[in-house]
């Protein structure tokens, strides 16, 4: 990801040139949200998750007869299996847009919850809907946060995927969202790095729910399939802290750039990735010895340090953006904090550290243990995306750092990234809504449902201008809006 002048992912670099931006890459994040309807009178929940989700999406269903819509901001908003509201960001090729779009998803969900709660109150239902950007429900069932990276189609995709596995196994020591594992028959409750790590069962696979791999290889580029394919990462935790989102996306982007330029990470392969991901998760020091494929051992901190060192050497030839430099700095500071045992050094930027400090301070004041129900409620509140929730108060108090202004995130709710295909989609969706025209939309295709206007296929995700879109909007304007009520 880089500036507008960067070349698309995997474009060969001319010999003898000076510093260049990193390859221009399309990135998107899909986030499933947890939902509950808590009683306002202390009784049992008045709505189960399924009915709460239906209530949440009622305005969308009434407006478009569907719980699966694309927004004027270029994003996709829909109800996923298991009654999980999901927000998929628009296509982004700049880190600031990724962060703004991800936060726009939180704002969108919070606004829908606010509207739903107003309707419940008006109907006399003693309940309040809450949405949580986390990855485990009260029964331990998992749901995901998936990252999508557009990569050049080439023969060594599978090798690239496998060599990225050690990074995805160990990056949780930096970008995990933190989790309290309940007590079991043989162990006390304990705090770990990640909510997702114990849910994963395979390194690389084409399945998503059955084997839960770190990287899903299903080939859906939503672009020219002869040139591109998708790197679909499904191991990540949902992040509240913008610093964690910045680091996980920027690190993957730069590692992909490194590999596309001929770099190699194969010497750092792990012997048993699924064992290693659990060992890493449950050792808060970051120093557990992981067995490498070559028989030696390496700690998660040292493995991440090796990746950082190679990316820094590669980045010496790149013209990095300010956010890319900030991500590399946070990567280094996160590792230094672990080596020093100083959680507070990154507790305003990385979720696992922020939540750990929050729970630790409360436990000290209340004389509580990790399995105290009050700490469980506090840990859940950290992920509540309500406008008046804990996250908002932490940011307002300077306890969580913002990397993009809140105004930019609110603008992203209705304004798509200006430099990708999302700009075209967002323009059409917005105008169709204004004119009350029925529109069929997916990531690539636009079709006005009038039986006359030809469908448009937007196969280039990097293109932000298309005369066919201009003509479609002009045709809608010429036809005018439908009468109210139709």
CSV table of C-alpha atoms in Angstrom, one decimal:
chain,number,residue,atom,x,y,z
A,1,UNK,CA,0.0,0.0,0.0
A,2,UNK,CA,1.3,3.4,-0.8
A,3,UNK,CA,0.8,6.6,-2.6
A,4,UNK,CA,-1.3,7.1,-5.8
A,5,UNK,CA,1.9,7.0,-7.9
A,6,UNK,CA,2.8,3.4,-6.8
A,7,UNK,CA,2.5,0.6,-9.3
A,8,UNK,CA,-0.1,-2.2,-8.7
A,9,UNK,CA,1.0,-5.3,-6.7
A,10,UNK,CA,3.8,-7.3,-8.2
A,11,UNK,CA,4.7,-4.8,-10.9
A,12,UNK,CA,8.4,-5.5,-11.9
A,13,UNK,CA,10.7,-2.7,-10.8
A,14,UNK,CA,12.9,-1.0,-13.4
A,15,UNK,CA,16.6,-1.7,-12.9
A,16,UNK,CA,18.7,1.1,-11.5
A,17,UNK,CA,15.9,3.2,-10.1
A,18,UNK,CA,16.0,4.9,-6.7
A,19,UNK,CA,13.6,4.6,-3.8
A,20,UNK,CA,10.1,3.7,-4.8
A,21,UNK,CA,6.8,3.4,-3.0
A,22,UNK,CA,5.8,0.0,-2.0
A,23,UNK,CA,3.5,-1.8,-4.5
A,24,UNK,CA,0.0,-0.4,-4.7
A,25,UNK,CA,-2.1,-3.1,-3.2
A,26,UNK,CA,-5.9,-3.5,-2.6
A,27,UNK,CA,-6.7,-4.4,1.0
A,28,UNK,CA,-9.9,-5.0,2.8
A,29,UNK,CA,-11.1,-6.2,6.2
A,30,UNK,CA,-14.2,-8.3,6.9
A,31,UNK,CA,-15.4,-8.1,10.5
A,32,UNK,CA,-18.2,-10.2,12.1
A,33,UNK,CA,-19.7,-8.6,15.2
A,34,UNK,CA,-21.1,-10.3,18.2
A,35,UNK,CA,-24.7,-9.2,19.2
A,36,UNK,CA,-26.8,-9.5,22.3
A,37,UNK,CA,-29.9,-7.8,23.7
A,38,UNK,CA,-29.5,-7.2,27.4
A,39,UNK,CA,-32.5,-6.6,29.7
A,40,UNK,CA,-32.8,-3.1,31.1
A,41,UNK,CA,-34.7,-4.4,34.1
A,42,UNK,CA,-32.4,-7.2,35.3
A,43,UNK,CA,-34.4,-10.0,33.8
A,44,UNK,CA,-33.6,-12.5,31.1
A,45,UNK,CA,-32.7,-11.1,27.6
A,46,UNK,CA,-35.9,-10.0,25.9
A,47,UNK,CA,-34.5,-11.0,22.5
A,48,UNK,CA,-32.2,-13.8,21.5
A,49,UNK,CA,-29.3,-13.1,19.1
A,50,UNK,CA,-31.3,-14.0,16.0
A,51,UNK,CA,-34.2,-11.7,16.8
A,52,UNK,CA,-31.8,-8.9,17.9
A,53,UNK,CA,-30.0,-9.2,14.5
A,54,UNK,CA,-33.3,-9.0,12.6
A,55,UNK,CA,-34.2,-5.9,14.6
A,56,UNK,CA,-30.8,-4.4,13.9
A,57,UNK,CA,-31.3,-4.8,10.2
A,58,UNK,CA,-34.9,-3.8,10.0
A,59,UNK,CA,-34.2,-0.3,8.4
A,60,UNK,CA,-32.2,-2.0,5.7
A,61,UNK,CA,-34.8,-4.6,5.0
A,62,UNK,CA,-37.5,-2.0,4.8
A,63,UNK,CA,-35.5,0.2,2.5
A,64,UNK,CA,-34.1,-2.4,0.2
A,65,UNK,CA,-35.9,-5.7,1.0
A,66,UNK,CA,-32.5,-7.2,1.9
A,67,UNK,CA,-30.1,-7.7,4.8
A,68,UNK,CA,-27.2,-7.6,2.3
A,69,UNK,CA,-26.4,-4.2,1.0
A,70,UNK,CA,-23.5,-2.1,-0.4
A,71,UNK,CA,-23.2,1.3,1.2
A,72,UNK,CA,-22.5,4.7,-0.4
A,73,UNK,CA,-19.1,4.4,1.4
A,74,UNK,CA,-18.3,1.5,-0.9
A,75,UNK,CA,-18.5,-1.2,1.9
A,76,UNK,CA,-20.7,-4.2,2.2
A,77,UNK,CA,-23.0,-4.6,5.2
A,78,UNK,CA,-24.9,-7.9,5.7
A,79,UNK,CA,-26.1,-10.5,8.1
A,80,UNK,CA,-23.8,-13.5,8.1
A,81,UNK,CA,-24.6,-17.0,9.2
A,82,UNK,CA,-25.1,-17.4,13.0
A,83,UNK,CA,-26.8,-14.0,13.4
A,84,UNK,CA,-23.5,-12.1,13.1
A,85,UNK,CA,-23.8,-8.7,11.5
A,86,UNK,CA,-20.8,-8.3,9.2
A,87,UNK,CA,-19.1,-5.2,7.7
A,88,UNK,CA,-16.7,-5.6,4.8
A,89,UNK,CA,-14.7,-2.5,4.1
A,90,UNK,CA,-14.4,-1.0,0.7
A,91,UNK,CA,-11.4,-1.7,-1.4
A,92,UNK,CA,-8.5,0.4,0.0
A,93,UNK,CA,-5.0,1.1,-1.3
A,94,UNK,CA,-3.9,3.5,1.4
A,95,UNK,CA,-3.4,2.7,5.1
A,96,UNK,CA,-5.4,5.8,6.2
A,97,UNK,CA,-8.4,4.5,4.2
A,98,UNK,CA,-8.1,1.0,5.8
A,99,UNK,CA,-8.2,2.6,9.2
A,100,UNK,CA,-11.0,5.0,8.4
A,101,UNK,CA,-13.1,2.3,6.7
A,102,UNK,CA,-12.6,-0.1,9.6
A,103,UNK,CA,-13.8,2.5,12.1
A,104,UNK,CA,-16.6,3.4,9.7
A,105,UNK,CA,-17.8,-0.1,10.2
A,106,UNK,CA,-17.9,0.4,14.0
A,107,UNK,CA,-19.8,3.7,13.5
A,108,UNK,CA,-22.3,2.1,11.2
A,109,UNK,CA,-23.0,-0.8,13.6
A,110,UNK,CA,-23.3,1.6,16.5
A,111,UNK,CA,-25.8,3.8,14.6
A,112,UNK,CA,-27.9,0.8,13.7
A,113,UNK,CA,-27.9,-0.3,17.3
A,114,UNK,CA,-28.9,3.1,18.4
A,115,UNK,CA,-31.9,3.1,16.0
A,116,UNK,CA,-32.9,-0.4,17.1
A,117,UNK,CA,-32.8,0.5,20.8
A,118,UNK,CA,-35.0,3.6,20.1
A,119,UNK,CA,-37.5,1.3,18.4
A,120,UNK,CA,-37.4,-1.2,21.3
A,121,UNK,CA,-37.9,1.6,23.8
A,122,UNK,CA,-40.9,3.0,21.9
A,123,UNK,CA,-42.4,-0.5,21.7
A,124,UNK,CA,-42.0,-1.0,25.5
A,125,UNK,CA,-39.4,-3.8,25.1
A,126,UNK,CA,-37.1,-3.7,28.2
A,127,UNK,CA,-33.9,-4.4,26.3
A,128,UNK,CA,-30.8,-2.8,24.8
A,129,UNK,CA,-28.9,-4.2,21.9
A,130,UNK,CA,-25.1,-4.2,22.2
A,131,UNK,CA,-22.6,-5.0,19.4
A,132,UNK,CA,-19.1,-6.3,20.2
A,133,UNK,CA,-16.1,-6.3,17.9
A,134,UNK,CA,-14.6,-9.5,19.3
A,135,UNK,CA,-14.2,-13.1,18.3
A,136,UNK,CA,-15.8,-15.3,21.0
A,137,UNK,CA,-19.3,-15.4,22.4
A,138,UNK,CA,-20.2,-16.4,26.0
A,139,UNK,CA,-20.3,-20.1,25.0
A,140,UNK,CA,-16.9,-20.0,23.4
A,141,UNK,CA,-18.1,-20.1,19.8
A,142,UNK,CA,-15.8,-18.2,17.5
A,143,UNK,CA,-16.4,-15.7,14.7
A,144,UNK,CA,-13.9,-14.0,12.5
A,145,UNK,CA,-12.1,-11.0,11.3
A,146,UNK,CA,-10.6,-11.7,7.8
A,147,UNK,CA,-8.0,-9.7,5.9
A,148,UNK,CA,-7.8,-9.6,2.1
A,149,UNK,CA,-4.7,-8.7,0.2
A,150,UNK,CA,-4.6,-8.6,-3.6
A,151,UNK,CA,-1.4,-10.2,-4.9
A,152,UNK,CA,0.1,-10.9,-8.3
A,153,UNK,CA,-0.9,-14.2,-9.7
A,154,UNK,CA,2.3,-16.2,-10.0
A,155,UNK,CA,3.4,-19.8,-9.6
A,156,UNK,CA,4.9,-19.4,-6.2
A,157,UNK,CA,1.7,-18.3,-4.4
A,158,UNK,CA,1.6,-21.5,-2.4
A,159,UNK,CA,5.2,-21.0,-1.3
A,160,UNK,CA,4.5,-17.4,-0.3
A,161,UNK,CA,1.5,-18.5,1.7
A,162,UNK,CA,3.4,-21.2,3.5
A,163,UNK,CA,6.4,-18.9,4.3
A,164,UNK,CA,4.0,-16.4,5.8
A,165,UNK,CA,2.7,-18.9,8.3
A,166,UNK,CA,5.3,-18.2,11.0
A,167,UNK,CA,4.5,-14.5,10.9
A,168,UNK,CA,0.8,-15.3,11.3
A,169,UNK,CA,1.4,-17.7,14.1
A,170,UNK,CA,3.5,-15.2,16.1
A,171,UNK,CA,2.1,-11.8,15.2
A,172,UNK,CA,-0.5,-12.2,18.0
A,173,UNK,CA,2.2,-11.1,20.5
A,174,UNK,CA,1.7,-7.7,18.9
A,175,UNK,CA,-1.8,-7.5,17.4
A,176,UNK,CA,-3.8,-10.0,19.4
A,177,UNK,CA,-6.8,-8.5,21.2
A,178,UNK,CA,-6.2,-10.3,24.5
A,179,UNK,CA,-8.4,-12.9,26.2
A,180,UNK,CA,-9.1,-14.4,29.6
A,181,UNK,CA,-9.2,-18.2,29.4
A,182,UNK,CA,-11.6,-19.5,32.0
A,183,UNK,CA,-10.3,-21.9,34.7
A,184,UNK,CA,-10.3,-25.6,33.9
A,185,UNK,CA,-10.0,-28.8,35.9
A,186,UNK,CA,-6.2,-28.5,35.9
A,187,UNK,CA,-5.5,-24.8,35.6
A,188,UNK,CA,-6.4,-21.4,36.9
A,189,UNK,CA,-7.8,-18.7,34.7
A,190,UNK,CA,-5.2,-16.9,32.7
A,191,UNK,CA,-4.7,-14.0,30.3
A,192,UNK,CA,-3.5,-14.8,26.8
A,193,UNK,CA,-2.6,-12.9,23.7
A,194,UNK,CA,-5.4,-13.9,21.3
A,195,UNK,CA,-9.0,-14.9,21.1
A,196,UNK,CA,-8.6,-16.6,17.8
A,197,UNK,CA,-5.4,-18.7,18.2
A,198,UNK,CA,-7.0,-21.6,20.0
A,199,UNK,CA,-9.7,-21.7,17.3
A,200,UNK,CA,-7.4,-22.4,14.4
A,201,UNK,CA,-6.8,-25.9,13.1
A,202,UNK,CA,-4.8,-25.7,9.9
A,203,UNK,CA,-2.0,-23.6,8.4
A,204,UNK,CA,-3.2,-23.3,4.7
A,205,UNK,CA,-6.4,-24.7,3.4
A,206,UNK,CA,-9.4,-23.9,1.1
A,207,UNK,CA,-11.8,-24.4,3.9
A,208,UNK,CA,-13.0,-21.6,6.3
A,209,UNK,CA,-15.3,-23.0,9.0
A,210,UNK,CA,-14.4,-26.7,9.1
A,211,UNK,CA,-10.6,-26.5,9.5
A,212,UNK,CA,-10.2,-22.8,10.2
A,213,UNK,CA,-6.8,-22.3,8.5
A,214,UNK,CA,-4.5,-19.3,9.0
A,215,UNK,CA,-4.7,-18.6,5.2
A,216,UNK,CA,-7.7,-19.6,3.1
A,217,UNK,CA,-6.7,-20.3,-0.5
A,218,UNK,CA,-10.1,-20.0,-2.1
A,219,UNK,CA,-9.4,-18.2,-5.3
A,220,UNK,CA,-11.7,-15.2,-5.4
A,221,UNK,CA,-9.7,-12.1,-6.5
A,222,UNK,CA,-12.8,-10.0,-7.5
A,223,UNK,CA,-10.4,-8.7,-10.3
A,224,UNK,CA,-8.8,-9.9,-13.5
A,225,UNK,CA,-8.1,-13.6,-12.5
A,226,UNK,CA,-5.3,-13.9,-15.0
A,227,UNK,CA,-3.3,-11.2,-13.2
A,228,UNK,CA,-4.3,-11.3,-9.6
A,229,UNK,CA,-5.5,-13.6,-6.8
A,230,UNK,CA,-6.4,-13.0,-3.2
A,231,UNK,CA,-4.4,-13.7,-0.1
A,232,UNK,CA,-7.2,-14.3,2.4
A,233,UNK,CA,-6.0,-14.3,6.0
A,234,UNK,CA,-8.5,-15.5,8.6
A,235,UNK,CA,-6.4,-16.0,11.7
A,236,UNK,CA,-6.6,-12.4,13.0
A,237,UNK,CA,-8.3,-11.0,16.0
A,238,UNK,CA,-10.8,-8.2,15.7
A,239,UNK,CA,-9.0,-5.1,16.9
A,240,UNK,CA,-10.3,-2.1,18.8
A,241,UNK,CA,-7.0,-0.2,18.9
A,242,UNK,CA,-6.2,1.5,15.7
A,243,UNK,CA,-2.5,0.9,16.2
A,244,UNK,CA,-3.0,-2.9,16.2
A,245,UNK,CA,-5.0,-2.7,12.9
A,246,UNK,CA,-2.4,-0.5,11.4
A,247,UNK,CA,0.4,-2.9,12.4
A,248,UNK,CA,-1.2,-6.1,11.2
A,249,UNK,CA,-2.1,-4.6,7.8
A,250,UNK,CA,1.1,-2.7,7.2
A,251,UNK,CA,3.3,-5.6,8.2
A,252,UNK,CA,1.5,-8.1,5.9
A,253,UNK,CA,1.6,-5.6,3.1
A,254,UNK,CA,5.4,-5.0,3.4
A,255,UNK,CA,6.1,-8.7,3.8
A,256,UNK,CA,4.1,-9.4,0.6
A,257,UNK,CA,6.1,-6.6,-1.1
A,258,UNK,CA,9.3,-8.2,0.2
A,259,UNK,CA,8.3,-11.6,-1.2
A,260,UNK,CA,7.1,-10.2,-4.6
A,261,UNK,CA,10.6,-8.6,-4.9
A,262,UNK,CA,12.3,-11.9,-4.5
A,263,UNK,CA,12.7,-12.1,-0.7
A,264,UNK,CA,12.6,-15.4,1.2
A,265,UNK,CA,11.2,-16.3,4.6
A,266,UNK,CA,11.4,-20.1,4.1
A,267,UNK,CA,14.3,-20.6,6.5
A,268,UNK,CA,12.1,-19.5,9.4
A,269,UNK,CA,9.5,-22.3,8.9
A,270,UNK,CA,8.0,-23.9,12.0
A,271,UNK,CA,7.9,-27.6,12.6
A,272,UNK,CA,4.3,-27.7,13.9
A,273,UNK,CA,2.5,-24.4,13.3
A,274,UNK,CA,-0.7,-25.3,15.1
A,275,UNK,CA,1.2,-26.3,18.2
A,276,UNK,CA,3.3,-23.2,17.9
A,277,UNK,CA,0.3,-20.9,17.7
A,278,UNK,CA,-1.1,-22.2,20.9
A,279,UNK,CA,2.2,-22.1,22.7
A,280,UNK,CA,2.7,-18.5,21.6
A,281,UNK,CA,-0.8,-17.5,22.7
A,282,UNK,CA,-0.4,-18.9,26.2
A,283,UNK,CA,3.0,-17.4,27.0
A,284,UNK,CA,2.7,-13.7,27.7
A,285,UNK,CA,6.5,-13.3,27.9
A,286,UNK,CA,6.8,-14.0,24.1
A,287,UNK,CA,9.8,-16.2,24.9
A,288,UNK,CA,8.5,-19.7,24.6
A,289,UNK,CA,10.8,-21.9,22.5
A,290,UNK,CA,9.1,-22.8,19.2
A,291,UNK,CA,10.5,-25.7,17.2
A,292,UNK,CA,11.6,-24.8,13.8
A,293,UNK,CA,11.5,-27.1,10.7
A,294,UNK,CA,15.3,-27.3,10.7
A,295,UNK,CA,15.4,-28.7,14.3
A,296,UNK,CA,16.4,-25.5,16.0
A,297,UNK,CA,14.2,-23.3,18.2
A,298,UNK,CA,13.2,-19.7,18.1
A,299,UNK,CA,11.0,-17.5,20.4
A,300,UNK,CA,8.0,-15.6,19.0
A,301,UNK,CA,9.8,-12.3,19.9
A,302,UNK,CA,12.9,-13.3,18.0
A,303,UNK,CA,10.9,-14.6,15.0
A,304,UNK,CA,9.0,-11.4,14.8
A,305,UNK,CA,12.3,-9.5,15.2
A,306,UNK,CA,13.8,-11.4,12.3
A,307,UNK,CA,10.8,-10.5,10.1
A,308,UNK,CA,11.1,-6.9,11.1
A,309,UNK,CA,14.8,-6.8,10.3
A,310,UNK,CA,14.2,-8.2,6.8
A,311,UNK,CA,11.3,-5.8,6.2
A,312,UNK,CA,13.5,-2.9,7.4
A,313,UNK,CA,16.3,-3.9,5.0
A,314,UNK,CA,13.8,-4.1,2.2
A,315,UNK,CA,12.2,-0.8,3.2
A,316,UNK,CA,15.5,1.0,2.8
A,317,UNK,CA,14.8,0.9,-0.9
A,318,UNK,CA,11.3,2.2,-0.5
A,319,UNK,CA,9.7,5.6,-0.2
A,320,UNK,CA,7.5,4.8,2.8
A,321,UNK,CA,4.4,6.8,3.8
A,322,UNK,CA,4.1,8.3,7.3
A,323,UNK,CA,1.8,5.5,8.4
A,324,UNK,CA,4.1,2.8,7.1
A,325,UNK,CA,6.9,4.3,9.1
A,326,UNK,CA,4.7,4.5,12.1
A,327,UNK,CA,3.8,0.8,11.7
A,328,UNK,CA,7.5,-0.2,11.6
A,329,UNK,CA,8.1,1.9,14.7
A,330,UNK,CA,5.3,0.3,16.5
A,331,UNK,CA,6.4,-3.1,15.4
A,332,UNK,CA,9.8,-2.4,17.0
A,333,UNK,CA,8.4,-0.8,20.2
A,334,UNK,CA,6.0,-3.7,20.7
A,335,UNK,CA,8.9,-6.2,20.6
A,336,UNK,CA,11.0,-4.0,22.9
A,337,UNK,CA,8.1,-3.8,25.4
A,338,UNK,CA,7.9,-7.6,25.5
A,339,UNK,CA,11.6,-8.0,25.9
A,340,UNK,CA,11.5,-5.6,28.8
A,341,UNK,CA,8.3,-6.9,30.3
A,342,UNK,CA,6.9,-3.4,30.1
A,343,UNK,CA,3.2,-3.8,29.0
A,344,UNK,CA,2.5,-0.1,29.7
A,345,UNK,CA,4.9,1.0,26.9
A,346,UNK,CA,2.4,0.0,24.2
A,347,UNK,CA,-0.8,-0.1,26.3
A,348,UNK,CA,-2.3,2.9,24.3
A,349,UNK,CA,-1.7,1.2,20.9
A,350,UNK,CA,-2.0,-2.6,21.1
A,351,UNK,CA,-5.2,-4.3,22.2
A,352,UNK,CA,-3.7,-7.1,24.3
A,353,UNK,CA,-1.7,-4.7,26.3
A,354,UNK,CA,-4.5,-2.1,26.7
A,355,UNK,CA,-7.0,-4.7,27.9
A,356,UNK,CA,-4.4,-6.3,30.2
A,357,UNK,CA,-3.7,-3.0,31.9
A,358,UNK,CA,-7.4,-2.3,32.2
A,359,UNK,CA,-8.1,-5.6,33.8
A,360,UNK,CA,-5.0,-5.5,36.0
A,361,UNK,CA,-5.8,-2.1,37.4
A,362,UNK,CA,-9.4,-3.0,38.1
A,363,UNK,CA,-8.4,-6.3,39.8
A,364,UNK,CA,-6.0,-4.4,42.1
A,365,UNK,CA,-8.6,-1.9,43.1
A,366,UNK,CA,-11.4,-4.4,43.6
A,367,UNK,CA,-9.2,-7.2,45.0
A,368,UNK,CA,-10.6,-9.5,42.3
A,369,UNK,CA,-9.2,-12.5,40.5
A,370,UNK,CA,-9.2,-13.1,36.8
A,371,UNK,CA,-12.3,-15.3,37.0
A,372,UNK,CA,-14.3,-12.6,38.8
A,373,UNK,CA,-17.5,-11.9,36.8
A,374,UNK,CA,-16.9,-8.2,37.0
A,375,UNK,CA,-13.6,-8.6,35.1
A,376,UNK,CA,-15.5,-10.7,32.5
A,377,UNK,CA,-17.9,-7.8,32.0
A,378,UNK,CA,-15.1,-5.3,31.8
A,379,UNK,CA,-13.3,-7.4,29.2
A,380,UNK,CA,-16.5,-7.6,27.1
A,381,UNK,CA,-17.1,-3.9,27.5
A,382,UNK,CA,-13.7,-3.2,25.9
A,383,UNK,CA,-15.1,-4.5,22.6
A,384,UNK,CA,-18.5,-2.7,22.8
A,385,UNK,CA,-18.6,-0.3,19.8
A,386,UNK,CA,-21.5,1.8,21.2
A,387,UNK,CA,-20.9,5.6,20.7
A,388,UNK,CA,-20.9,5.9,24.5
A,389,UNK,CA,-19.0,2.7,25.2
A,390,UNK,CA,-15.7,2.1,27.0
A,391,UNK,CA,-13.6,2.3,23.8
A,392,UNK,CA,-14.9,5.8,23.2
A,393,UNK,CA,-14.1,6.9,26.7
A,394,UNK,CA,-10.6,5.4,26.5
A,395,UNK,CA,-9.9,7.3,23.3
A,396,UNK,CA,-11.3,10.5,24.7
A,397,UNK,CA,-9.1,10.1,27.8
A,398,UNK,CA,-5.9,9.5,25.7
A,399,UNK,CA,-5.7,5.8,26.9
A,400,UNK,CA,-6.2,4.6,23.3
A,401,UNK,CA,-4.4,6.3,20.5
A,402,UNK,CA,-6.2,7.3,17.3
A,403,UNK,CA,-4.2,7.1,14.1
A,404,UNK,CA,-6.9,8.6,11.9
A,405,UNK,CA,-9.2,11.4,13.0
A,406,UNK,CA,-12.8,10.5,14.0
A,407,UNK,CA,-14.0,13.0,11.4
A,408,UNK,CA,-12.3,10.9,8.7
A,409,UNK,CA,-13.9,7.8,9.9
A,410,UNK,CA,-17.4,9.4,10.0
A,411,UNK,CA,-16.8,10.7,6.5
A,412,UNK,CA,-15.9,7.2,5.3
A,413,UNK,CA,-19.4,5.9,6.3
A,414,UNK,CA,-20.8,7.7,3.2
A,415,UNK,CA,-17.7,8.6,1.2
A,416,UNK,CA,-15.7,5.8,-0.4
A,417,UNK,CA,-11.9,5.7,-0.9
A,418,UNK,CA,-11.1,8.1,-3.8
A,419,UNK,CA,-8.4,6.0,-5.4
A,420,UNK,CA,-10.0,2.6,-6.0
A,421,UNK,CA,-13.0,0.9,-7.6
A,422,UNK,CA,-15.0,1.6,-4.4
A,423,UNK,CA,-15.2,5.2,-5.5
A,424,UNK,CA,-17.2,4.2,-8.6
A,425,UNK,CA,-19.5,1.8,-6.7
A,426,UNK,CA,-20.1,4.3,-3.9
A,427,UNK,CA,-21.2,7.0,-6.4
A,428,UNK,CA,-23.7,4.7,-8.1
A,429,UNK,CA,-25.1,3.4,-4.8
A,430,UNK,CA,-25.5,6.9,-3.4
A,431,UNK,CA,-27.2,8.3,-6.5
A,432,UNK,CA,-29.5,5.2,-6.8
A,433,UNK,CA,-30.6,5.8,-3.2
A,434,UNK,CA,-31.3,9.4,-3.8
A,435,UNK,CA,-33.5,8.6,-6.8
A,436,UNK,CA,-35.0,5.5,-5.2
A,437,UNK,CA,-33.8,3.3,-8.1
A,438,UNK,CA,-33.4,-0.5,-7.7
A,439,UNK,CA,-29.8,-1.5,-8.1
A,440,UNK,CA,-28.1,-4.9,-8.1
A,441,UNK,CA,-24.5,-4.6,-6.8
A,442,UNK,CA,-21.6,-6.9,-5.9
A,443,UNK,CA,-17.9,-6.3,-5.7
A,444,UNK,CA,-17.4,-6.2,-9.5
A,445,UNK,CA,-20.8,-5.7,-11.1
A,446,UNK,CA,-23.4,-2.8,-11.2
A,447,UNK,CA,-26.8,-3.2,-12.7
A,448,UNK,CA,-29.8,-0.9,-12.7
A,449,UNK,CA,-32.8,-3.1,-12.4
A,450,UNK,CA,-34.9,-1.4,-15.1
A,451,UNK,CA,-34.6,-4.1,-17.8
A,452,UNK,CA,-33.0,-1.7,-20.2
A,453,UNK,CA,-29.6,-0.5,-18.9
A,454,UNK,CA,-26.7,-2.8,-19.5
A,455,UNK,CA,-24.8,-4.2,-16.5
A,456,UNK,CA,-21.3,-2.8,-15.9
A,457,UNK,CA,-18.4,-5.0,-14.8
A,458,UNK,CA,-15.7,-3.2,-13.0
A,459,UNK,CA,-12.8,-5.6,-13.2
A,460,UNK,CA,-10.0,-3.3,-12.3
A,461,UNK,CA,-10.0,-2.6,-8.5
A,462,UNK,CA,-7.4,0.1,-9.0
A,463,UNK,CA,-9.6,2.2,-11.4
A,464,UNK,CA,-11.4,5.1,-9.8
A,465,UNK,CA,-12.8,6.6,-13.0
A,466,UNK,CA,-15.0,4.8,-15.6
A,467,UNK,CA,-17.0,6.6,-18.3
A,468,UNK,CA,-19.6,3.8,-18.2
A,469,UNK,CA,-20.3,4.8,-14.6
A,470,UNK,CA,-20.7,8.4,-15.6
A,471,UNK,CA,-23.2,7.4,-18.3
A,472,UNK,CA,-25.1,5.2,-15.8
A,473,UNK,CA,-25.5,8.0,-13.3
A,474,UNK,CA,-26.5,10.4,-16.2
A,475,UNK,CA,-29.1,7.9,-17.3
A,476,UNK,CA,-30.5,7.7,-13.7
A,477,UNK,CA,-30.6,11.5,-13.5
A,478,UNK,CA,-32.4,11.8,-16.8
A,479,UNK,CA,-35.0,9.2,-15.8
A,480,UNK,CA,-35.5,11.0,-12.5
A,481,UNK,CA,-36.6,9.6,-9.2
A,482,UNK,CA,-39.4,7.2,-8.6
A,483,UNK,CA,-42.6,8.5,-7.0
A,484,UNK,CA,-42.5,8.3,-3.2
A,485,UNK,CA,-43.8,5.0,-1.9
A,486,UNK,CA,-42.7,2.9,-4.8
